[in-house]
PDB file of N, CA and C in Angstrom:
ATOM      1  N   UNK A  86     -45.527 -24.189  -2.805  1.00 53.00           N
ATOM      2  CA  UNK A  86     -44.079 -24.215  -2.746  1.00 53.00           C
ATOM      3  C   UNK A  86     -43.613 -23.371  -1.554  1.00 53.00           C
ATOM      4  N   UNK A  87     -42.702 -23.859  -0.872  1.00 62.00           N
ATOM      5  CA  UNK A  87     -42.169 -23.111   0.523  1.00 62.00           C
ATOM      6  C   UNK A  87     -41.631 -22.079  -0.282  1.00 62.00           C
ATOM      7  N   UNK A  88     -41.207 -21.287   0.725  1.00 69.00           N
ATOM      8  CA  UNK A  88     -40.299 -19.873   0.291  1.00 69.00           C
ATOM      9  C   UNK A  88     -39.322 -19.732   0.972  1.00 69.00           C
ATOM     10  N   UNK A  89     -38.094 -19.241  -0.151  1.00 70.00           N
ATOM     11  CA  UNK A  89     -36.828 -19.335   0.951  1.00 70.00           C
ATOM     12  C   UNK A  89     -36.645 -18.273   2.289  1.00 70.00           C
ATOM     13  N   UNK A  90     -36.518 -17.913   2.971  1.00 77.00           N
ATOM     14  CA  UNK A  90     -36.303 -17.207   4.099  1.00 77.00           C
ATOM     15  C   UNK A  90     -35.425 -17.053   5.402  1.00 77.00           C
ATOM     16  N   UNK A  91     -34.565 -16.387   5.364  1.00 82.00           N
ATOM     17  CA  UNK A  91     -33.306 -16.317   6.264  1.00 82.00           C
ATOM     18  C   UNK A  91     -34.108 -16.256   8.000  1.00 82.00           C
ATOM     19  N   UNK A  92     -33.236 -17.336   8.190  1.00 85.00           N
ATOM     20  CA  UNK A  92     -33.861 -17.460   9.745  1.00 85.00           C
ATOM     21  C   UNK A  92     -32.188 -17.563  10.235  1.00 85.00           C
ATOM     22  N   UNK A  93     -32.886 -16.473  11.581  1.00 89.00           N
ATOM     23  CA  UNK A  93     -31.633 -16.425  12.340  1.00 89.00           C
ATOM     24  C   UNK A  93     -30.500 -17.316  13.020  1.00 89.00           C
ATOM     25  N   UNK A  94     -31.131 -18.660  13.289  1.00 89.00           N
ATOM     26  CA  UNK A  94     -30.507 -19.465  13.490  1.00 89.00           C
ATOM     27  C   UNK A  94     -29.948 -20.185  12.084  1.00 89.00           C
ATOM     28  N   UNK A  95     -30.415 -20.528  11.127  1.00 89.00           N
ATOM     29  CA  UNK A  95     -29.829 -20.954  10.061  1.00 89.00           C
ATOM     30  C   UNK A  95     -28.688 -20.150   9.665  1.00 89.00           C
ATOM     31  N   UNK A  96     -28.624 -18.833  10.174  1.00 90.00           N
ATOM     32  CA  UNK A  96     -27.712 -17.860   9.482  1.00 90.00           C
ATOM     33  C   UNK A  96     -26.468 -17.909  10.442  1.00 90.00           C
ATOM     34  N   UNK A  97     -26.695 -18.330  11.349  1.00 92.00           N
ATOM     35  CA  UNK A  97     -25.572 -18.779  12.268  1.00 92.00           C
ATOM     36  C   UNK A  97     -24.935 -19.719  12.661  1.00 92.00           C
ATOM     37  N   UNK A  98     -25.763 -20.897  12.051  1.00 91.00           N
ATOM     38  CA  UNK A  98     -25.472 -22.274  11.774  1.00 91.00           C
ATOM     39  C   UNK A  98     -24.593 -22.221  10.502  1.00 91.00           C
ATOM     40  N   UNK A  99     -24.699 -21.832   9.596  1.00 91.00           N
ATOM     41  CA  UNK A  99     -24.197 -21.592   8.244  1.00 91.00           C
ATOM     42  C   UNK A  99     -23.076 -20.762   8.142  1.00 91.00           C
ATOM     43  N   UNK A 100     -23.322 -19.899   8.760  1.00 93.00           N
ATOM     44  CA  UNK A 100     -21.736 -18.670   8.995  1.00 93.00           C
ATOM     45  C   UNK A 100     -21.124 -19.682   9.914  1.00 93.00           C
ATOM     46  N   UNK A 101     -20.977 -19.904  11.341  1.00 95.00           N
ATOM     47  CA  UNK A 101     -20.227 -21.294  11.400  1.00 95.00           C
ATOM     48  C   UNK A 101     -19.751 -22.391  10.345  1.00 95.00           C
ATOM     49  N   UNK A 102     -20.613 -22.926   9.335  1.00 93.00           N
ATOM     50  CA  UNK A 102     -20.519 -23.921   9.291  1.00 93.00           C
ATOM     51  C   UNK A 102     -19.123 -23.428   7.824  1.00 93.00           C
ATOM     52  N   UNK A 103     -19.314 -22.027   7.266  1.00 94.00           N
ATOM     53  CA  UNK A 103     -18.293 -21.493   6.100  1.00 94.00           C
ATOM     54  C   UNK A 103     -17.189 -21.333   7.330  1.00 94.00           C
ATOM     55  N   UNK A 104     -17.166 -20.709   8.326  1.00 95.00           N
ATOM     56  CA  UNK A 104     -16.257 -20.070   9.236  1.00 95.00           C
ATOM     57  C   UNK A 104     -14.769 -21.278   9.734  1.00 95.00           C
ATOM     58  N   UNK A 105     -15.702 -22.595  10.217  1.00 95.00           N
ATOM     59  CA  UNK A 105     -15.001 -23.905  10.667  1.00 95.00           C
ATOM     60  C   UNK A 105     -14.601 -24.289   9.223  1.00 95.00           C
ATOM     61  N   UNK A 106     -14.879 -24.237   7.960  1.00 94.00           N
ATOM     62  CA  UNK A 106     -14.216 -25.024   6.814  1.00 94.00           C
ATOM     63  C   UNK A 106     -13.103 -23.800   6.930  1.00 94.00           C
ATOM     64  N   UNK A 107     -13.258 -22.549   6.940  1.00 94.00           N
ATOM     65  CA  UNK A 107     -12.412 -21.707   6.254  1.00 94.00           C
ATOM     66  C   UNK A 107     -11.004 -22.309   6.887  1.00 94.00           C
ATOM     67  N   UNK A 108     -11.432 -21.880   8.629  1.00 94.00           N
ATOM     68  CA  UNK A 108     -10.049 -22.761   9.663  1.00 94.00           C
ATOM     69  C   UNK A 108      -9.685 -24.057   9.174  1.00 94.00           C
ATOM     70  N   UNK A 109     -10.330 -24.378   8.642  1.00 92.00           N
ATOM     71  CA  UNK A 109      -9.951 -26.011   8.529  1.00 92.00           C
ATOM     72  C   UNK A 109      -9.365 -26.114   7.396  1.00 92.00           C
ATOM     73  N   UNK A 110      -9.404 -25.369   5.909  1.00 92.00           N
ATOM     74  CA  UNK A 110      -8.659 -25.357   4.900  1.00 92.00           C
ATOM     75  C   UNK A 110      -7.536 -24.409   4.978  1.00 92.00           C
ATOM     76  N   UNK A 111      -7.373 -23.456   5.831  1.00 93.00           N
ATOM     77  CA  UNK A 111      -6.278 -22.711   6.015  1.00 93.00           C
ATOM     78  C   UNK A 111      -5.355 -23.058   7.044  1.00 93.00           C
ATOM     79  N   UNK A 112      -5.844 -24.088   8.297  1.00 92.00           N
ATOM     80  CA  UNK A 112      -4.894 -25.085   9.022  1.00 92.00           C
ATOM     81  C   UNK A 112      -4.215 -25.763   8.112  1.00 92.00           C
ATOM     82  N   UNK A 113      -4.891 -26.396   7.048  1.00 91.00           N
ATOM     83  CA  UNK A 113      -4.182 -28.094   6.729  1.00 91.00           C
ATOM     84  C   UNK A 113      -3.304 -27.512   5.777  1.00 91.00           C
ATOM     85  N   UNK A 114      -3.405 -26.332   4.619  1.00 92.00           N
ATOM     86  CA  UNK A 114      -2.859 -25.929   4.378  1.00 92.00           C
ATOM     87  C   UNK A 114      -0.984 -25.140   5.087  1.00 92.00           C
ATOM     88  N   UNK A 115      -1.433 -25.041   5.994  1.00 91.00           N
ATOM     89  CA  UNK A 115      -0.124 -24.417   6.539  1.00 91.00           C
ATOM     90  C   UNK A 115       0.396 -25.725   6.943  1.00 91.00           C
ATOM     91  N   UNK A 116      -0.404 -26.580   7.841  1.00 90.00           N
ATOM     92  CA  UNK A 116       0.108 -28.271   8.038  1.00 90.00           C
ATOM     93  C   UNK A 116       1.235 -28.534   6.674  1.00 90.00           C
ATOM     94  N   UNK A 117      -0.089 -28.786   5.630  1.00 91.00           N
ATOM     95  CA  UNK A 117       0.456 -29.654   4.592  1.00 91.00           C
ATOM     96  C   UNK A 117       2.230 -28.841   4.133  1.00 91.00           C
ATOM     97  N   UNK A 118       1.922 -27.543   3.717  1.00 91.00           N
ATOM     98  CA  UNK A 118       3.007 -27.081   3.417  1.00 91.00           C
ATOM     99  C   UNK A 118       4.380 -26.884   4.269  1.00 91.00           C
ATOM    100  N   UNK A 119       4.168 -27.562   5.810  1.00 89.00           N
ATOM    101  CA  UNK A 119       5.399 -27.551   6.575  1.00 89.00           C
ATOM    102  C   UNK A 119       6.122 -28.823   6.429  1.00 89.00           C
ATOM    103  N   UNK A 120       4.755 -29.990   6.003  1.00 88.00           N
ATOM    104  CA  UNK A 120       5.207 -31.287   6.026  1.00 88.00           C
ATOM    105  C   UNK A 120       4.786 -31.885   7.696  1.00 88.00           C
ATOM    106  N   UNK A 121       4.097 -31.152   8.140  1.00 86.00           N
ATOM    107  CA  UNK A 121       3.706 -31.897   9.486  1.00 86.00           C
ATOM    108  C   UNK A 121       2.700 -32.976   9.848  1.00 86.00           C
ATOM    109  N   UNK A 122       1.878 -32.976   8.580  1.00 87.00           N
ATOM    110  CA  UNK A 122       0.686 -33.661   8.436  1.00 87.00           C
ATOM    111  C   UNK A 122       0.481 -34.533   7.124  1.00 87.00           C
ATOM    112  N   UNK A 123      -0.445 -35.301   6.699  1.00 90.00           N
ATOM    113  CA  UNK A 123      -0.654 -35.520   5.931  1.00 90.00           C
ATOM    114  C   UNK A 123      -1.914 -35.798   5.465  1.00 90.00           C
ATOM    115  N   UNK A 124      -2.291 -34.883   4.096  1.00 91.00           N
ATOM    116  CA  UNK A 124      -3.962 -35.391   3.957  1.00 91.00           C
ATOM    117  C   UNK A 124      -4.912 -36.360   3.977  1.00 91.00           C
ATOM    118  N   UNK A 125      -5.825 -36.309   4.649  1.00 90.00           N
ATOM    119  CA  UNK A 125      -6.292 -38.245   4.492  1.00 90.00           C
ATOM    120  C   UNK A 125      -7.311 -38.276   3.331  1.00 90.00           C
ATOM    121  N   UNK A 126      -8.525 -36.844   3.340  1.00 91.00           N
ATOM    122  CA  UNK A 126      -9.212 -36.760   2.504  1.00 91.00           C
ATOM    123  C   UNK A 126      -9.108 -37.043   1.060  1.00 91.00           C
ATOM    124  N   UNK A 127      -9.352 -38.243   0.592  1.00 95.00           N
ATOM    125  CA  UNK A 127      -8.818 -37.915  -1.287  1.00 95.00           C
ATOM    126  C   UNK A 127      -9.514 -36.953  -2.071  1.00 95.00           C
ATOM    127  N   UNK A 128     -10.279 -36.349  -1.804  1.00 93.00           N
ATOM    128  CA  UNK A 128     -10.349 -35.205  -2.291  1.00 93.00           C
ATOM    129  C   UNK A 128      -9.605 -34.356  -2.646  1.00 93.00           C
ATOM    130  N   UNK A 129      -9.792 -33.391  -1.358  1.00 91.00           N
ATOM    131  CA  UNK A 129      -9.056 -32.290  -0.856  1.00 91.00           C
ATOM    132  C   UNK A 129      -7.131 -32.868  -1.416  1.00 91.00           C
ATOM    133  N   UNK A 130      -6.937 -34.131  -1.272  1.00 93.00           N
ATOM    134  CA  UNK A 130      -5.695 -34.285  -1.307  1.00 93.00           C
ATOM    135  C   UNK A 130      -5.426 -34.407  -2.773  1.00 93.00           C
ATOM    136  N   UNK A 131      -6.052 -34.479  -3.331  1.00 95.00           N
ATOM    137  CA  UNK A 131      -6.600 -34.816  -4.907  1.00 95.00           C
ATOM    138  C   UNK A 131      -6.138 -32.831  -5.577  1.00 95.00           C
ATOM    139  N   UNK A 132      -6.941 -32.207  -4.596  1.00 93.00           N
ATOM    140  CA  UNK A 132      -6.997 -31.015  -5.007  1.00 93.00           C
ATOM    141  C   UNK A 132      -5.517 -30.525  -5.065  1.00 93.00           C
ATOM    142  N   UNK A 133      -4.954 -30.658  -3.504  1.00 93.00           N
ATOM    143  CA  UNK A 133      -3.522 -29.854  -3.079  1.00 93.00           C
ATOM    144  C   UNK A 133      -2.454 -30.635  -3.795  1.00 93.00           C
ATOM    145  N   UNK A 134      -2.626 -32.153  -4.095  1.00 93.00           N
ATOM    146  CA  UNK A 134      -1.325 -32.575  -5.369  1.00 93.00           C
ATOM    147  C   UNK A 134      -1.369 -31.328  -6.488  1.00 93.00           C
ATOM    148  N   UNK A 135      -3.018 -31.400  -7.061  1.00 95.00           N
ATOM    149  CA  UNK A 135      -2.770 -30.529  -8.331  1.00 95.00           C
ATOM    150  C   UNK A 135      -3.044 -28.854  -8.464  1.00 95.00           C
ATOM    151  N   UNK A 136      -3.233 -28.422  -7.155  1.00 94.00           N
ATOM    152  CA  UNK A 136      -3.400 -26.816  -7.438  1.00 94.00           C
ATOM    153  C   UNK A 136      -2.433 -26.025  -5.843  1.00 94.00           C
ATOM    154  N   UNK A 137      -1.491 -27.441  -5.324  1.00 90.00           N
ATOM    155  CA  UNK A 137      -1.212 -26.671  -4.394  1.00 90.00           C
ATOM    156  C   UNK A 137      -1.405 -25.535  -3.545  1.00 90.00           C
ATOM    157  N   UNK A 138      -1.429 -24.679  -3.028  1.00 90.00           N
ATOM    158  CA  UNK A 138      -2.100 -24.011  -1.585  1.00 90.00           C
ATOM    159  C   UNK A 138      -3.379 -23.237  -2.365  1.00 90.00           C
ATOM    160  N   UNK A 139      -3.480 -23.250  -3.540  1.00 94.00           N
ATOM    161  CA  UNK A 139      -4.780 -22.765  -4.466  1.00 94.00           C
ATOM    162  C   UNK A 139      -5.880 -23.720  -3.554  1.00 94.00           C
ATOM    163  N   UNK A 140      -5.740 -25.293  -3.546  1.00 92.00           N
ATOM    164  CA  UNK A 140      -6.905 -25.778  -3.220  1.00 92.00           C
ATOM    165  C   UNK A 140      -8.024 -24.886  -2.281  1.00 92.00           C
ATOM    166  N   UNK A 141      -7.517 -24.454  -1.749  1.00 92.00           N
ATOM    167  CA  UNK A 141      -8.224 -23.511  -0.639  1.00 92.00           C
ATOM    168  C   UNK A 141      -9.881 -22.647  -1.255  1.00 92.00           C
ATOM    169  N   UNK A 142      -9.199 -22.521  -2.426  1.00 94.00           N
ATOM    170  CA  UNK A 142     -10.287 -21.495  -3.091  1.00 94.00           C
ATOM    171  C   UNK A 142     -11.528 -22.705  -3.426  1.00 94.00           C
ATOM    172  N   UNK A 143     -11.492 -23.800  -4.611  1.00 93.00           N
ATOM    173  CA  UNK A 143     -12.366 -24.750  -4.769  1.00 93.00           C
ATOM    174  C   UNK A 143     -12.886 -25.111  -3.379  1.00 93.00           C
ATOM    175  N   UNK A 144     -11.754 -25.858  -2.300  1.00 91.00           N
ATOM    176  CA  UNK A 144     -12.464 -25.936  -0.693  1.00 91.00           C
ATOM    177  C   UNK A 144     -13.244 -25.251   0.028  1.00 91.00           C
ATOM    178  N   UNK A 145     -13.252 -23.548  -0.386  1.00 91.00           N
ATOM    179  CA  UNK A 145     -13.958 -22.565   0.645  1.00 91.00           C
ATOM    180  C   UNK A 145     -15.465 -22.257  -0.328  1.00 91.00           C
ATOM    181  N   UNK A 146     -15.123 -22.340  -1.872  1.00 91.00           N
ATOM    182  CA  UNK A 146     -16.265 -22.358  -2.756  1.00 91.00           C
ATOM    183  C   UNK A 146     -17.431 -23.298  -2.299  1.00 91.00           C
ATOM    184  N   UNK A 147     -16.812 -24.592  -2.283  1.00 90.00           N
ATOM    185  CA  UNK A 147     -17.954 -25.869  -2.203  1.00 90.00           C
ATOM    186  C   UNK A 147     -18.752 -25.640  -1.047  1.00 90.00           C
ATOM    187  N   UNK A 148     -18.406 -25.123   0.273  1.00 90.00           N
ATOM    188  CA  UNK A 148     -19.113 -25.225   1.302  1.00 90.00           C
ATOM    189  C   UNK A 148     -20.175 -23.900   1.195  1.00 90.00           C
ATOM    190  N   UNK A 149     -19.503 -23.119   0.647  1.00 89.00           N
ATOM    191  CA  UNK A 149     -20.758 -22.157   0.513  1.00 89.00           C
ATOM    192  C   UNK A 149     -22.085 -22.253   0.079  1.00 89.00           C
ATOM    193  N   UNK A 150     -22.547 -23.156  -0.872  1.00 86.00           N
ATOM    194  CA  UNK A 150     -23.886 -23.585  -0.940  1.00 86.00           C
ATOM    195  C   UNK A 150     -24.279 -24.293  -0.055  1.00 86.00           C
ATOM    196  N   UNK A 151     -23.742 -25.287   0.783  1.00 86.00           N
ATOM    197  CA  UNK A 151     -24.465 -25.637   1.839  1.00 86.00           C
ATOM    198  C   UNK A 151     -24.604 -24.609   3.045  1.00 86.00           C
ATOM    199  N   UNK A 152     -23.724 -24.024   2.902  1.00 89.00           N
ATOM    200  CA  UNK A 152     -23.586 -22.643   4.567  1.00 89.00           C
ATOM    201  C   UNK A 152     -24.702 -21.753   3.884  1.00 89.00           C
ATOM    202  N   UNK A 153     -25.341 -21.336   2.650  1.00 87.00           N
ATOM    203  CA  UNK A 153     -26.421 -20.419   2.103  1.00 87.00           C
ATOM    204  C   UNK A 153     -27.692 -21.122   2.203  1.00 87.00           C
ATOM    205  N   UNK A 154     -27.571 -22.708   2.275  1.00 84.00           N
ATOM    206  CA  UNK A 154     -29.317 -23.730   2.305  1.00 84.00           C
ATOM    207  C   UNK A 154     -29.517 -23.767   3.908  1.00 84.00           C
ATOM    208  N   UNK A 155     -28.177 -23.944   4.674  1.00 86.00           N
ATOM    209  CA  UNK A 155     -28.719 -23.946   5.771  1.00 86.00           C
ATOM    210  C   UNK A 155     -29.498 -22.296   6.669  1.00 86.00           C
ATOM    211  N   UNK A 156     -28.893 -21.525   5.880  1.00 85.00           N
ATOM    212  CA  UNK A 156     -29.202 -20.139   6.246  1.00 85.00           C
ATOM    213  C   UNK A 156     -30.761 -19.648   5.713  1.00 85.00           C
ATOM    214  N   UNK A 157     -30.705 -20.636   4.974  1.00 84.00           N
ATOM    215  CA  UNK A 157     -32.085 -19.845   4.462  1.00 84.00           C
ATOM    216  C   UNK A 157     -33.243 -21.254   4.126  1.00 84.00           C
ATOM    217  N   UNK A 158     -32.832 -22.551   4.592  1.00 82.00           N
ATOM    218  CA  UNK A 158     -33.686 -23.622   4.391  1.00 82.00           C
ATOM    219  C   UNK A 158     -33.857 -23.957   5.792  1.00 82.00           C
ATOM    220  N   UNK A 159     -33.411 -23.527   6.562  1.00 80.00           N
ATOM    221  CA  UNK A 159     -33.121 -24.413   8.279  1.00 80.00           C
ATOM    222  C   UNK A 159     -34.332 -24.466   8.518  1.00 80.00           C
ATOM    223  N   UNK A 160     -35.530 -23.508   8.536  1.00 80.00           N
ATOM    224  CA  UNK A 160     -37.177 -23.874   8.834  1.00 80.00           C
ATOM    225  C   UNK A 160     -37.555 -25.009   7.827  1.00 80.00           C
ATOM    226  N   UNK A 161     -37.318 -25.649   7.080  1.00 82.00           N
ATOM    227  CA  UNK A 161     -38.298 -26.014   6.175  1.00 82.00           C
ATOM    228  C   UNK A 161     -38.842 -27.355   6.846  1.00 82.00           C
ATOM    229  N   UNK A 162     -37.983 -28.121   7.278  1.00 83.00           N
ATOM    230  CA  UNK A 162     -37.943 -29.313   7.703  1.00 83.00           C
ATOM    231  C   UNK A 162     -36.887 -29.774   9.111  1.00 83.00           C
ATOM    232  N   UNK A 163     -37.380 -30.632   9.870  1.00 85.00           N
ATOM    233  CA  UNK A 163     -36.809 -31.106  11.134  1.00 85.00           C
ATOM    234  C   UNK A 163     -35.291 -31.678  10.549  1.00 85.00           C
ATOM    235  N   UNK A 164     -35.533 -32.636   9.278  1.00 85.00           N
ATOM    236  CA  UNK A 164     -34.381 -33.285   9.151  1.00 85.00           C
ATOM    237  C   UNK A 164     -33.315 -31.791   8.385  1.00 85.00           C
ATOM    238  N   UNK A 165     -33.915 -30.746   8.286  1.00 82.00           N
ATOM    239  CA  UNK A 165     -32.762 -30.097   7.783  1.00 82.00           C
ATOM    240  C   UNK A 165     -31.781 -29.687   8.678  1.00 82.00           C
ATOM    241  N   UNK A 166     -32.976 -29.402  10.186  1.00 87.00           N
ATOM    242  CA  UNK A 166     -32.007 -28.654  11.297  1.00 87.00           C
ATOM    243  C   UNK A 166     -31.385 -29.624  11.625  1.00 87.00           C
ATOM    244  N   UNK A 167     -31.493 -30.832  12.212  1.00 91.00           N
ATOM    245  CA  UNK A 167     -30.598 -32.348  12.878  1.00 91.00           C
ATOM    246  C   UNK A 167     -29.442 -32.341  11.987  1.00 91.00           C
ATOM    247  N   UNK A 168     -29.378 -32.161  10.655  1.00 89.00           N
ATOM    248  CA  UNK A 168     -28.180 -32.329   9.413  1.00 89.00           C
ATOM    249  C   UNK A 168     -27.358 -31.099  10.212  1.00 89.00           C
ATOM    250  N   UNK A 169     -28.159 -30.004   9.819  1.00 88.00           N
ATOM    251  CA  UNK A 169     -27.256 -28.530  10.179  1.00 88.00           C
ATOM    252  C   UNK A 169     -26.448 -28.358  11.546  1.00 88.00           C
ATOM    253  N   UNK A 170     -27.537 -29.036  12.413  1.00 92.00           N
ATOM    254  CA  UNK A 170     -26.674 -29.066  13.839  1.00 92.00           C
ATOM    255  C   UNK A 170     -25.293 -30.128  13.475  1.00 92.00           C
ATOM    256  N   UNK A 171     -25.517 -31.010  13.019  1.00 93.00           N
ATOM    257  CA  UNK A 171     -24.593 -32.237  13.203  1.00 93.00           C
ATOM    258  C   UNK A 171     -23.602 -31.876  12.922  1.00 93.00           C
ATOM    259  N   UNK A 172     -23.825 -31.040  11.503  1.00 92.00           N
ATOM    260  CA  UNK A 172     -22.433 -31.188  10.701  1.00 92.00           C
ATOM    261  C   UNK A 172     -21.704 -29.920  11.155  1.00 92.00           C
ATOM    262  N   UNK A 173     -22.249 -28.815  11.408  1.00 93.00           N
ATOM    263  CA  UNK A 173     -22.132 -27.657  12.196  1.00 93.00           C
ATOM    264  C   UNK A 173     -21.253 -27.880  13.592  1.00 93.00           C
ATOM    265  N   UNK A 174     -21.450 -29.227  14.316  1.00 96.00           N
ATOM    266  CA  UNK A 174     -21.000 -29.435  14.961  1.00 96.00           C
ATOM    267  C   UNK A 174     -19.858 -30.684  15.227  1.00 96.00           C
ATOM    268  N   UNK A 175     -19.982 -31.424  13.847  1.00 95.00           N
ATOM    269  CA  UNK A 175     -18.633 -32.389  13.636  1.00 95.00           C
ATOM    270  C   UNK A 175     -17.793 -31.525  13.032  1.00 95.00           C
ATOM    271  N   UNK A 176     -18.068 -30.206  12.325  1.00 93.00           N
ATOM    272  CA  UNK A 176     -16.433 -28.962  12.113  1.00 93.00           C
ATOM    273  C   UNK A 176     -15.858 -28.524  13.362  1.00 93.00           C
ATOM    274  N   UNK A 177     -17.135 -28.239  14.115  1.00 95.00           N
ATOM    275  CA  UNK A 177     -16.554 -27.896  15.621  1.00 95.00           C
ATOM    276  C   UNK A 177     -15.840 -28.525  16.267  1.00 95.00           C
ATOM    277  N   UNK A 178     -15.793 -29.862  16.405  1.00 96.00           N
ATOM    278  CA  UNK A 178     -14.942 -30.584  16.367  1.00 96.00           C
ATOM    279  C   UNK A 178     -13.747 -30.788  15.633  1.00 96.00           C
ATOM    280  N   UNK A 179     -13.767 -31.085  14.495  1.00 93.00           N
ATOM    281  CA  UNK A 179     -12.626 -30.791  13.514  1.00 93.00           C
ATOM    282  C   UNK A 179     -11.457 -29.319  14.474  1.00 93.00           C
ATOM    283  N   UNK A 180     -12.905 -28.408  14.254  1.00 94.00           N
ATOM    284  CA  UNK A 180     -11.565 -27.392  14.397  1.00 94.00           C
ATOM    285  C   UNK A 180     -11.044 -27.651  15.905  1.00 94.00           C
ATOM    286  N   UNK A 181     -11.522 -27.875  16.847  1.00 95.00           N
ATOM    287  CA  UNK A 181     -10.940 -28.438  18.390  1.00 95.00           C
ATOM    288  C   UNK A 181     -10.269 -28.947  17.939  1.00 95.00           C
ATOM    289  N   UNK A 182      -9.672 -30.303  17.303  1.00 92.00           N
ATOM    290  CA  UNK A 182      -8.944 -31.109  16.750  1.00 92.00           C
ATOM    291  C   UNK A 182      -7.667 -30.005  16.147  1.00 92.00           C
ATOM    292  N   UNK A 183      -7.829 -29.364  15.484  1.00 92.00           N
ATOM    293  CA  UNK A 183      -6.918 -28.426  14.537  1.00 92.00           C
ATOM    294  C   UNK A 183      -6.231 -27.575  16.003  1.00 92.00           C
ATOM    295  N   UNK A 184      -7.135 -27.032  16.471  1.00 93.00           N
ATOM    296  CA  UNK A 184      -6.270 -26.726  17.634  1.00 93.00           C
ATOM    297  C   UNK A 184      -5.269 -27.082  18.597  1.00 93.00           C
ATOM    298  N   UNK A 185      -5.736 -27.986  19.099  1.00 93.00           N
ATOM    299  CA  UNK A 185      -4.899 -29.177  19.591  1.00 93.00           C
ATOM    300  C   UNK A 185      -3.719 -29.284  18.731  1.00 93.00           C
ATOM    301  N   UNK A 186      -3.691 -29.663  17.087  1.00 87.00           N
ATOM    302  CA  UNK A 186      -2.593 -30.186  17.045  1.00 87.00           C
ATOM    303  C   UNK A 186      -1.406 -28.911  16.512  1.00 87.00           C
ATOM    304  N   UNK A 187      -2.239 -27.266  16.515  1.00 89.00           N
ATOM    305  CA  UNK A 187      -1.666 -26.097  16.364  1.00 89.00           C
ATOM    306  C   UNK A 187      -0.563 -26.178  17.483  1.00 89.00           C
ATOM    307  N   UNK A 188      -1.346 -26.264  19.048  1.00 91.00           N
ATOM    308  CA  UNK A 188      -0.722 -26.762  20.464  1.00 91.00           C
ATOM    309  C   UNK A 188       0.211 -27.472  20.689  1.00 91.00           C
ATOM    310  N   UNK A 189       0.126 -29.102  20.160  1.00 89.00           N
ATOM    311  CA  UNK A 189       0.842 -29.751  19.857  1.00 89.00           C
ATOM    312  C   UNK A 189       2.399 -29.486  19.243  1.00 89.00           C
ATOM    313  N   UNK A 190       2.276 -29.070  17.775  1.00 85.00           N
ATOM    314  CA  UNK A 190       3.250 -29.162  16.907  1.00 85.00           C
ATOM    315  C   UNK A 190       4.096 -27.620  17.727  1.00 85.00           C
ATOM    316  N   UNK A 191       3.188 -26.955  17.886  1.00 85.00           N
ATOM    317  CA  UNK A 191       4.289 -25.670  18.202  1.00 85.00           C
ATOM    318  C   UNK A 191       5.367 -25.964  19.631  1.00 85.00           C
ATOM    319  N   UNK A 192       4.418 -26.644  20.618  1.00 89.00           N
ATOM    320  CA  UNK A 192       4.544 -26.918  21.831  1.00 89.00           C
ATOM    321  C   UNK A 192       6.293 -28.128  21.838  1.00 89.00           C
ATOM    322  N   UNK A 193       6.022 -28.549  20.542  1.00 81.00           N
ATOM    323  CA  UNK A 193       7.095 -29.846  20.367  1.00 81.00           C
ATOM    324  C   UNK A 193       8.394 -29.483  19.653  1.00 81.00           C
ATOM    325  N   UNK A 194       8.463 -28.262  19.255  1.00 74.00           N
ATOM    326  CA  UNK A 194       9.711 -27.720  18.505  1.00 74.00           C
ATOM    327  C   UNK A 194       9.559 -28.251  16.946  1.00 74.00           C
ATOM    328  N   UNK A 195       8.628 -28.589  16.755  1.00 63.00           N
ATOM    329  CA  UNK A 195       8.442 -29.314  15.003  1.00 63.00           C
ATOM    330  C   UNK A 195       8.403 -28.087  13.772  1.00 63.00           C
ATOM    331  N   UNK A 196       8.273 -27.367  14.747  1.00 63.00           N
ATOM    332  CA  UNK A 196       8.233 -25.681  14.065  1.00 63.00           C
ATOM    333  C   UNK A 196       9.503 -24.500  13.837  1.00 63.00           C
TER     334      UNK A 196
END
């Protein structure tokens, strides 16, 4: 049986990968509650109908087991790191995206 073990890159892949959800549930949140946006996720949108700006807490919970496997599983296997990079790096995106439209909306008087 492998053994779990914190590898430095997993631990930074993973703190990213909690870091970009955190921005990303505390953007859409301020979004959602100005009325500037609207959720697409049915989830998440599932969540903020019924626990309003609470969702945040269930949203920042869920990612934490994957931000703790990638921190401490990232050696085990090739396909774990390709997952970890990817998704590590489609938040990175996300949050570029979130930025932009921080830029955007302020830049436009919508604020």
């Amino acid at each position: 049986m492998t053994k779990l073990q914190l590898s430095k890159t997993g631990l930074i892949l993973g703190t990213l990968l909690f870091l970009f959800n955190a921005f990303d549930g505390i953007v859409t949140c301020v979004f959602l509650n100005m009325g500037v946006v609207e959720e697409l996720n049915p989830f998440i949108k599932f969540l903020y109908n019924n626990l309003g700006s609470w969702f945040l807490i269930p949203k920042i919970l869920l990612i934490l087991l994957p931000s703790f496997l990638i921190a401490y599983a990232y050696e085990w296997r090739k396909s774990i790191k390709i997952t970890a990079i990817g998704v590590v790096i489609l938040y990175g995106l996300l949050t570029i995206y979130h930025m932009y439209g921080i830029i955007y909306i302020t830049s436009s008087g919508r604020i």
